[in-house]
mmCIF file of C-alpha atoms and ligand atoms in Angstrom:
data_model
loop_
_atom_site.group_PDB
_atom_site.id
_atom_site.type_symbol
_atom_site.label_atom_id
_atom_site.label_comp_id
_atom_site.label_asym_id
_atom_site.label_seq_id
_atom_site.Cartn_x
_atom_site.Cartn_y
_atom_site.Cartn_z
ATOM 1 C CA MET A 22 -25.783 -17.201 9.901
ATOM 2 C CA ILE A 23 -22.274 -15.877 10.285
ATOM 3 C CA ASP A 24 -19.665 -18.052 11.966
ATOM 4 C CA LYS A 25 -17.855 -15.778 14.386
ATOM 5 C CA GLU A 26 -15.045 -18.173 15.300
ATOM 6 C CA THR A 27 -13.699 -18.886 11.884
ATOM 7 C CA ARG A 28 -14.782 -16.067 9.607
ATOM 8 C CA ILE A 29 -13.302 -12.551 9.648
ATOM 9 C CA LYS A 30 -15.773 -9.665 9.630
ATOM 10 C CA VAL A 31 -14.682 -6.504 7.912
ATOM 11 C CA ALA A 32 -16.843 -3.353 8.250
ATOM 12 C CA ILE A 33 -16.659 -0.861 5.424
ATOM 13 C CA GLN A 34 -18.605 2.257 4.451
ATOM 14 C CA LYS A 35 -21.976 1.406 2.863
ATOM 15 C CA SER A 36 -22.175 4.324 0.476
ATOM 16 C CA GLY A 37 -19.767 7.167 0.311
ATOM 17 C CA ARG A 38 -16.324 8.274 -0.790
ATOM 18 C CA LEU A 39 -14.483 5.210 0.501
ATOM 19 C CA THR A 40 -16.903 2.475 -0.609
ATOM 20 C CA GLU A 41 -15.691 1.842 -4.094
ATOM 21 C CA HIS A 42 -12.018 2.072 -3.183
ATOM 22 C CA SER A 43 -12.445 -0.267 -0.199
ATOM 23 C CA LEU A 44 -14.327 -2.915 -2.173
ATOM 24 C CA ASP A 45 -11.778 -2.601 -4.977
ATOM 25 C CA LEU A 46 -8.916 -3.099 -2.502
ATOM 26 C CA LEU A 47 -10.494 -6.279 -1.101
ATOM 27 C CA GLN A 48 -11.052 -7.571 -4.629
ATOM 28 C CA ARG A 49 -7.508 -6.851 -5.617
ATOM 29 C CA CYS A 50 -6.511 -8.952 -2.611
ATOM 30 C CA GLY A 51 -8.240 -11.838 -4.352
ATOM 31 C CA LEU A 52 -11.555 -11.760 -2.517
ATOM 32 C CA LYS A 53 -14.600 -12.977 -4.395
ATOM 33 C CA TYR A 54 -17.882 -12.349 -2.634
ATOM 34 C CA THR A 55 -21.590 -12.596 -3.240
ATOM 35 C CA ARG A 56 -23.948 -9.873 -2.233
ATOM 36 C CA GLY A 57 -27.638 -9.810 -2.940
ATOM 37 C CA ARG A 58 -29.255 -6.606 -4.090
ATOM 38 C CA ASP A 59 -29.640 -4.196 -1.134
ATOM 39 C CA GLN A 60 -27.913 -6.705 1.138
ATOM 40 C CA LEU A 61 -25.646 -5.278 3.765
ATOM 41 C CA ILE A 62 -23.413 -8.304 3.962
ATOM 42 C CA GLY A 63 -21.045 -9.584 1.294
ATOM 43 C CA TYR A 64 -20.146 -13.238 1.824
ATOM 44 C CA GLY A 65 -16.609 -14.184 0.900
ATOM 45 C CA GLU A 66 -16.546 -17.210 -1.373
ATOM 46 C CA ASN A 67 -12.866 -17.965 -1.554
ATOM 47 C CA MET A 68 -11.689 -16.551 1.791
ATOM 48 C CA PRO A 69 -13.230 -16.904 5.268
ATOM 49 C CA LEU A 70 -14.059 -13.229 5.233
ATOM 50 C CA ASP A 71 -17.373 -11.375 5.161
ATOM 51 C CA ILE A 72 -17.947 -7.716 4.469
ATOM 52 C CA LEU A 73 -20.434 -5.694 6.511
ATOM 53 C CA LEU A 74 -21.611 -2.536 4.714
ATOM 54 C CA VAL A 75 -22.495 0.076 7.341
ATOM 55 C CA ARG A 76 -22.530 3.801 8.027
ATOM 56 C CA ASP A 77 -18.949 4.971 8.371
ATOM 57 C CA ASP A 78 -19.625 6.545 11.794
ATOM 58 C CA ASP A 79 -20.615 3.086 13.070
ATOM 59 C CA ILE A 80 -17.413 1.303 12.011
ATOM 60 C CA PRO A 81 -15.197 2.125 15.055
ATOM 61 C CA GLY A 82 -18.001 1.043 17.419
ATOM 62 C CA LEU A 83 -18.476 -2.274 15.622
ATOM 63 C CA VAL A 84 -14.739 -3.009 15.972
ATOM 64 C CA ARG A 85 -14.667 -1.848 19.595
ATOM 65 C CA ASP A 86 -17.634 -4.083 20.433
ATOM 66 C CA ASP A 87 -15.884 -7.004 18.686
ATOM 67 C CA ILE A 88 -18.794 -7.428 16.244
ATOM 68 C CA CYS A 89 -16.228 -6.892 13.469
ATOM 69 C CA ASP A 90 -12.550 -7.895 13.591
ATOM 70 C CA LEU A 91 -11.454 -5.226 11.107
ATOM 71 C CA GLY A 92 -12.840 -1.953 9.823
ATOM 72 C CA ILE A 93 -11.884 0.338 6.967
ATOM 73 C CA CYS A 94 -12.736 3.964 7.470
ATOM 74 C CA GLY A 95 -11.362 7.497 7.543
ATOM 75 C CA LEU A 96 -8.852 8.444 10.207
ATOM 76 C CA ASN A 97 -11.094 11.459 10.938
ATOM 77 C CA ILE A 98 -13.829 9.148 12.238
ATOM 78 C CA VAL A 99 -11.342 6.848 13.957
ATOM 79 C CA GLU A 100 -9.835 9.744 15.878
ATOM 80 C CA GLU A 101 -13.187 11.289 16.751
ATOM 81 C CA LYS A 102 -14.456 7.988 18.125
ATOM 82 C CA ARG A 103 -11.204 7.237 19.957
ATOM 83 C CA GLN A 104 -11.596 10.485 21.912
ATOM 84 C CA GLU A 105 -15.300 9.927 22.454
ATOM 85 C CA PHE A 106 -14.677 6.387 23.774
ATOM 86 C CA ALA A 107 -11.840 7.676 25.981
ATOM 87 C CA THR A 108 -14.284 10.101 27.619
ATOM 88 C CA ASP A 109 -16.430 7.039 28.391
ATOM 89 C CA GLY A 110 -13.441 5.359 29.978
ATOM 90 C CA ILE A 111 -12.611 2.990 27.098
ATOM 91 C CA ASP A 112 -8.944 3.492 26.381
ATOM 92 C CA ASN A 113 -7.968 0.877 23.848
ATOM 93 C CA PRO A 114 -11.009 0.395 21.597
ATOM 94 C CA PHE A 115 -9.045 -0.611 18.445
ATOM 95 C CA SER A 116 -5.676 -0.144 16.828
ATOM 96 C CA VAL A 117 -4.839 1.417 13.451
ATOM 97 C CA ILE A 118 -2.852 -1.254 11.580
ATOM 98 C CA ARG A 119 -2.573 0.152 8.058
ATOM 99 C CA GLU A 120 -2.793 3.494 6.301
ATOM 100 C CA LEU A 121 -4.288 2.926 2.882
ATOM 101 C CA ASP A 122 -3.316 6.043 0.924
ATOM 102 C CA TYR A 123 -6.769 6.808 -0.431
ATOM 103 C CA GLY A 124 -9.586 8.988 0.823
ATOM 104 C CA HIS A 125 -7.188 11.792 1.629
ATOM 105 C CA CYS A 126 -8.794 14.884 3.206
ATOM 106 C CA ARG A 127 -8.149 17.264 6.068
ATOM 107 C CA LEU A 128 -10.158 18.536 9.000
ATOM 108 C CA ALA A 129 -9.743 22.304 8.877
ATOM 109 C CA PHE A 130 -11.227 25.469 10.313
ATOM 110 C CA GLY A 131 -13.197 27.724 8.029
ATOM 111 C CA TYR A 132 -13.956 31.382 8.539
ATOM 112 C CA PRO A 133 -16.789 33.211 6.713
ATOM 113 C CA GLU A 134 -15.399 35.663 4.188
ATOM 114 C CA SER A 135 -17.638 38.327 5.633
ATOM 115 C CA SER A 136 -16.349 37.979 9.193
ATOM 116 C CA SER A 137 -13.291 39.456 10.863
ATOM 117 C CA LEU A 138 -12.208 36.001 12.093
ATOM 118 C CA LYS A 139 -9.001 34.886 10.392
ATOM 119 C CA GLN A 140 -7.433 32.269 12.646
ATOM 120 C CA ALA A 141 -8.263 29.894 15.514
ATOM 121 C CA ALA A 142 -6.737 32.340 17.974
ATOM 122 C CA ASP A 143 -9.592 34.751 17.128
ATOM 123 C CA LEU A 144 -12.262 32.257 18.228
ATOM 124 C CA GLY A 145 -12.421 33.116 21.938
ATOM 125 C CA GLY A 146 -16.060 33.517 22.919
ATOM 126 C CA LYS A 147 -17.226 32.394 19.450
ATOM 127 C CA ARG A 148 -19.160 29.342 18.280
ATOM 128 C CA VAL A 149 -17.604 26.686 15.979
ATOM 129 C CA ALA A 150 -19.869 24.302 14.107
ATOM 130 C CA THR A 151 -18.482 20.816 13.434
ATOM 131 C CA SER A 152 -19.331 17.137 13.041
ATOM 132 C CA TYR A 153 -16.115 16.331 14.975
ATOM 133 C CA PRO A 154 -16.852 17.838 18.407
ATOM 134 C CA ALA A 155 -14.334 15.691 20.331
ATOM 135 C CA ILE A 156 -11.355 16.437 18.053
ATOM 136 C CA VAL A 157 -12.213 20.141 17.840
ATOM 137 C CA GLN A 158 -12.833 20.409 21.597
ATOM 138 C CA ALA A 159 -9.465 18.775 22.311
ATOM 139 C CA TYR A 160 -7.725 21.095 19.926
ATOM 140 C CA LEU A 161 -9.291 24.226 21.381
ATOM 141 C CA LYS A 162 -8.463 23.085 24.871
ATOM 142 C CA LYS A 163 -4.849 22.408 23.987
ATOM 143 C CA GLN A 164 -4.537 25.826 22.346
ATOM 144 C CA GLU A 165 -6.356 27.398 25.297
ATOM 145 C CA ILE A 166 -8.992 28.976 23.074
ATOM 146 C CA PRO A 167 -12.288 29.403 24.925
ATOM 147 C CA ALA A 168 -14.661 28.784 22.007
ATOM 148 C CA GLU A 169 -17.990 26.983 22.080
ATOM 149 C CA VAL A 170 -18.350 23.850 19.963
ATOM 150 C CA VAL A 171 -21.747 23.381 18.294
ATOM 151 C CA GLU A 172 -22.323 19.871 16.952
ATOM 152 C CA PHE A 173 -23.791 19.459 13.463
ATOM 153 C CA SER A 174 -24.281 16.044 11.932
ATOM 154 C CA GLY A 175 -24.101 17.382 8.372
ATOM 155 C CA ALA A 176 -24.234 20.529 6.277
ATOM 156 C CA VAL A 177 -21.765 22.222 8.652
ATOM 157 C CA GLU A 178 -20.838 24.733 6.001
ATOM 158 C CA ILE A 179 -24.232 26.438 6.142
ATOM 159 C CA ALA A 180 -24.150 26.928 9.943
ATOM 160 C CA PRO A 181 -22.632 30.436 9.759
ATOM 161 C CA SER A 182 -25.174 31.709 7.225
ATOM 162 C CA LEU A 183 -27.961 30.285 9.386
ATOM 163 C CA GLY A 184 -26.575 32.294 12.290
ATOM 164 C CA ARG A 185 -25.890 29.073 14.240
ATOM 165 C CA ALA A 186 -22.091 29.504 14.371
ATOM 166 C CA ASP A 187 -19.335 32.057 13.778
ATOM 167 C CA ALA A 188 -16.889 29.601 12.169
ATOM 168 C CA ILE A 189 -16.728 25.937 11.214
ATOM 169 C CA CYS A 190 -14.315 23.028 11.412
ATOM 170 C CA ASP A 191 -15.077 20.521 8.648
ATOM 171 C CA LEU A 192 -13.510 18.055 6.216
ATOM 172 C CA VAL A 193 -11.957 19.551 3.137
ATOM 173 C CA SER A 194 -11.005 17.539 0.122
ATOM 174 C CA THR A 195 -10.976 19.727 -2.973
ATOM 175 C CA GLY A 196 -12.037 22.870 -1.124
ATOM 176 C CA THR A 197 -15.074 23.368 -3.368
ATOM 177 C CA THR A 198 -17.662 23.179 -0.593
ATOM 178 C CA MET A 199 -16.080 25.852 1.562
ATOM 179 C CA LYS A 200 -15.485 28.092 -1.428
ATOM 180 C CA ALA A 201 -19.077 27.697 -2.617
ATOM 181 C CA ASN A 202 -20.260 28.785 0.835
ATOM 182 C CA ARG A 203 -17.938 31.810 0.987
ATOM 183 C CA ILE A 204 -15.811 30.342 3.725
ATOM 184 C CA THR A 205 -12.042 30.764 3.861
ATOM 185 C CA GLU A 206 -10.128 27.660 4.809
ATOM 186 C CA GLY A 207 -7.939 28.020 7.869
ATOM 187 C CA GLU A 208 -5.726 25.795 10.007
ATOM 188 C CA THR A 209 -5.737 22.026 9.432
ATOM 189 C CA ILE A 210 -6.070 20.121 12.699
ATOM 190 C CA LEU A 211 -6.029 16.592 11.293
ATOM 191 C CA ASP A 212 -4.808 15.012 8.048
ATOM 192 C CA SER A 213 -6.934 12.045 7.196
ATOM 193 C CA GLU A 214 -6.896 9.056 4.850
ATOM 194 C CA ALA A 215 -8.547 5.637 4.850
ATOM 195 C CA VAL A 216 -7.095 3.307 7.480
ATOM 196 C CA ILE A 217 -7.673 -0.239 8.724
ATOM 197 C CA ILE A 218 -8.543 -0.677 12.365
ATOM 198 C CA ARG A 219 -8.423 -3.986 14.206
ATOM 199 C CA THR A 220 -10.010 -5.176 17.425
ATOM 200 C CA PRO A 221 -7.488 -5.164 20.333
ATOM 201 C CA LEU A 222 -8.906 -8.536 21.461
ATOM 202 C CA GLU A 223 -7.260 -11.777 20.549
ATOM 203 C CA ILE A 224 -8.830 -13.629 17.656
ATOM 204 C CA SER A 225 -8.639 -17.315 16.872
ATOM 205 C CA ALA A 226 -5.395 -18.569 15.343
ATOM 206 C CA GLU A 227 -7.259 -19.567 12.218
ATOM 207 C CA LYS A 228 -8.621 -16.087 11.715
ATOM 208 C CA GLN A 229 -5.363 -14.469 12.699
ATOM 209 C CA SER A 230 -3.458 -16.279 9.966
ATOM 210 C CA TRP A 231 -6.010 -15.048 7.408
ATOM 211 C CA VAL A 232 -5.757 -11.486 8.752
ATOM 212 C CA GLU A 233 -2.002 -11.686 8.230
ATOM 213 C CA ARG A 234 -2.404 -13.014 4.742
ATOM 214 C CA LEU A 235 -4.848 -10.250 3.913
ATOM 215 C CA LEU A 236 -2.502 -7.582 5.237
ATOM 216 C CA GLN A 237 0.387 -9.014 3.221
ATOM 217 C CA ARG A 238 -1.765 -8.876 0.105
ATOM 218 C CA ILE A 239 -2.836 -5.323 0.889
ATOM 219 C CA ASP A 240 0.826 -4.348 1.201
ATOM 220 C CA GLY A 241 1.414 -5.978 -2.185
ATOM 221 C CA VAL A 242 -1.534 -4.183 -3.780
ATOM 222 C CA MET A 243 -0.310 -0.842 -2.426
ATOM 223 C CA GLN A 244 3.193 -1.464 -3.663
ATOM 224 C CA VAL A 245 2.223 -2.278 -7.216
ATOM 225 C CA ARG A 246 -0.191 0.644 -7.555
ATOM 226 C CA GLU A 247 2.583 2.874 -8.884
ATOM 227 C CA SER A 248 5.002 0.118 -9.822
ATOM 228 C CA LYS A 249 6.151 -0.476 -13.377
ATOM 229 C CA TYR A 250 8.318 -3.120 -14.983
ATOM 230 C CA ILE A 251 10.737 -1.451 -17.333
ATOM 231 C CA MET A 252 12.769 -3.126 -20.053
ATOM 232 C CA MET A 253 15.307 -1.477 -22.369
ATOM 233 C CA HIS A 254 18.476 -1.966 -24.307
ATOM 234 C CA ALA A 255 21.435 0.085 -23.120
ATOM 235 C CA PRO A 256 25.153 0.510 -23.671
ATOM 236 C CA LYS A 257 27.108 -1.193 -20.885
ATOM 237 C CA THR A 258 28.839 2.090 -20.190
ATOM 238 C CA ALA A 259 25.532 3.792 -19.371
ATOM 239 C CA LEU A 260 24.392 1.292 -16.703
ATOM 240 C CA SER A 261 25.207 3.392 -13.643
ATOM 241 C CA GLU A 262 23.628 6.485 -15.169
ATOM 242 C CA ILE A 263 20.505 4.501 -16.015
ATOM 243 C CA SER A 264 20.161 3.101 -12.480
ATOM 244 C CA ARG A 265 20.421 6.603 -11.166
ATOM 245 C CA LEU A 266 17.599 7.764 -13.423
ATOM 246 C CA LEU A 267 15.097 5.084 -12.358
ATOM 247 C CA PRO A 268 13.043 6.077 -9.306
ATOM 248 C CA GLY A 269 12.541 3.667 -6.456
ATOM 249 C CA SER A 270 14.118 0.725 -8.232
ATOM 250 C CA GLU A 271 16.074 -2.207 -6.887
ATOM 251 C CA ALA A 272 19.184 -3.636 -8.528
ATOM 252 C CA PRO A 273 18.391 -4.141 -12.222
ATOM 253 C CA THR A 274 18.632 -7.466 -14.013
ATOM 254 C CA VAL A 275 21.227 -7.177 -16.747
ATOM 255 C CA LEU A 276 21.103 -9.698 -19.618
ATOM 256 C CA PRO A 277 23.417 -10.187 -22.575
ATOM 257 C CA LEU A 278 22.125 -9.382 -26.079
ATOM 258 C CA GLU A 279 22.755 -11.873 -28.833
ATOM 259 C CA GLY A 280 25.493 -10.658 -31.156
ATOM 260 C CA LYS A 281 26.146 -7.387 -29.375
ATOM 261 C CA SER A 282 29.003 -7.096 -26.942
ATOM 262 C CA ASP A 283 28.706 -3.445 -26.064
ATOM 263 C CA LYS A 284 24.968 -3.479 -25.289
ATOM 264 C CA VAL A 285 22.827 -5.275 -22.712
ATOM 265 C CA ALA A 286 19.131 -5.679 -21.880
ATOM 266 C CA VAL A 287 18.151 -4.069 -18.586
ATOM 267 C CA HIS A 288 14.990 -5.117 -16.681
ATOM 268 C CA VAL A 289 13.939 -3.295 -13.552
ATOM 269 C CA VAL A 290 10.921 -2.774 -11.286
ATOM 270 C CA CYS A 291 10.278 0.854 -10.385
ATOM 271 C CA ARG A 292 8.122 1.505 -7.328
ATOM 272 C CA GLU A 293 7.389 5.115 -8.129
ATOM 273 C CA THR A 294 5.589 6.823 -10.969
ATOM 274 C CA VAL A 295 7.552 6.649 -14.175
ATOM 275 C CA PHE A 296 7.135 9.962 -16.004
ATOM 276 C CA TRP A 297 7.716 10.714 -19.671
ATOM 277 C CA GLU A 298 10.654 12.897 -18.568
ATOM 278 C CA THR A 299 12.293 9.831 -17.037
ATOM 279 C CA LEU A 300 11.966 7.952 -20.308
ATOM 280 C CA GLU A 301 13.391 10.876 -22.246
ATOM 281 C CA ASN A 302 16.337 11.032 -19.857
ATOM 282 C CA LEU A 303 16.896 7.300 -20.292
ATOM 283 C CA LYS A 304 16.959 7.784 -24.045
ATOM 284 C CA ASP A 305 19.441 10.640 -23.691
ATOM 285 C CA ALA A 306 21.615 8.349 -21.578
ATOM 286 C CA GLY A 307 21.756 5.884 -24.489
ATOM 287 C CA ALA A 308 18.821 3.543 -23.803
ATOM 288 C CA SER A 309 16.725 2.269 -26.682
ATOM 289 C CA SER A 310 13.617 0.078 -27.104
ATOM 290 C CA VAL A 311 12.282 1.200 -23.739
ATOM 291 C CA LEU A 312 9.124 -0.665 -22.642
ATOM 292 C CA VAL A 313 7.106 0.226 -19.528
ATOM 293 C CA MET A 314 4.612 -2.343 -18.253
ATOM 294 C CA PRO A 315 2.201 -2.390 -15.313
ATOM 295 C CA VAL A 316 2.889 -4.816 -12.509
ATOM 296 C CA GLU A 317 -0.145 -6.795 -11.513
ATOM 297 C CA LYS A 318 0.933 -8.474 -8.298
ATOM 298 C CA MET A 319 3.984 -8.336 -6.073
ATOM 299 C CA LEU A 320 4.944 -10.392 -3.043
ATOM 300 C CA ALA A 321 7.907 -8.878 -1.235
HETATM 301 C C1 LIG B 410 -17.476 16.379 3.259
HETATM 302 C C2 LIG B 410 -17.446 17.631 4.059
HETATM 303 C C3 LIG B 410 -17.699 18.723 3.086
HETATM 304 C C4 LIG B 410 -17.176 18.144 1.771
HETATM 305 C C5 LIG B 410 -15.814 18.743 1.451
HETATM 306 O O1 LIG B 410 -18.765 15.881 3.187
HETATM 307 O O2 LIG B 410 -18.378 17.579 5.112
HETATM 308 O O3 LIG B 410 -19.084 18.965 2.941
HETATM 309 O O4 LIG B 410 -16.976 16.738 1.961
HETATM 310 O O5 LIG B 410 -15.345 18.270 0.203
HETATM 311 P P1 LIG B 410 -14.734 19.273 -0.835
HETATM 312 O O6 LIG B 410 -13.624 20.065 -0.133
HETATM 313 O O7 LIG B 410 -14.169 18.395 -1.934
HETATM 314 O O8 LIG B 410 -15.800 20.150 -1.351
HETATM 315 P P2 LIG B 410 -19.083 14.451 2.518
HETATM 316 O O9 LIG B 410 -19.282 14.567 1.059
HETATM 317 O O10 LIG B 410 -18.071 13.452 2.970
HETATM 318 O O11 LIG B 410 -20.486 14.130 3.159
HETATM 319 P P3 LIG B 410 -20.933 14.137 4.665
HETATM 320 O O12 LIG B 410 -20.593 15.520 5.220
HETATM 321 O O13 LIG B 410 -22.404 13.943 4.582
HETATM 322 O O14 LIG B 410 -20.211 13.023 5.354
HETATM 323 ZN ZN1 LIG B 411 -19.908 11.060 6.738
#
């Protein structure tokens, strides 16, 4: 039995593109959980937080209905449901509180190579197949394009060859699916990534403080993803040039080197990817013994 007052419920995708990333994110935040085989709930052992593994389409509804406090899912689903709920008169079903920088994809039109359709403006009087009818409908309305939206729950890309639609509007990640179905990608109408949504309702102070801790840890995890700790020896005269070369770094720590008055040790955290080119440039600027190390945790 789940204790609703004191334990946070987080809904995540049961099996799909976001599942592994989302579980990994929670684990990097320190969560340890037990989950029986085929069980749809993961019970947090060291945090008052339980994971519900569900279909991604169901996540916004679970948060809206206050069955879950938080949900992690694609912005594409969040926006589709937001518009669907708005049509039902529910205006504030949840709020997006974090963008997670994984699960990137776009919702884009696609036109069969064999057709004369090339852009959304050509769709007047045509049928568009999509799994995102609310978003597509709203877009067509705004652009004043009188096209008919045909809802497909999956396999949208085969709708034109089945004669069920003239064009599609579907998620594109690598572009392989559209290409394989001889469909040319057109206008993007939504850029998506994984996000966290939260119930708009107030939650108990106890849970709220854990939600805040979790968010702070998530921010830390996201910051360290690209971060590196860099150490090197450098001539004192090269210090300003070296700071300039290091991407996204704060003020470096400069330490004296035993028995050397013209050289110092420089330690710095870089928050952006450190490329080989950067290291070569550092060397050219006079740095030696350059070490690059991953950062495991960071608390700003
Ligand atoms: C999405 C989308 C496309 C495919 C695009 O489906 O509906 O079929 O991914 O990806 P690509 O550009 O890398 O080829 P998904 O795999 O998420 O499954 P679903 O449609 O059943 O949700
Ligand atoms: Zn899906």
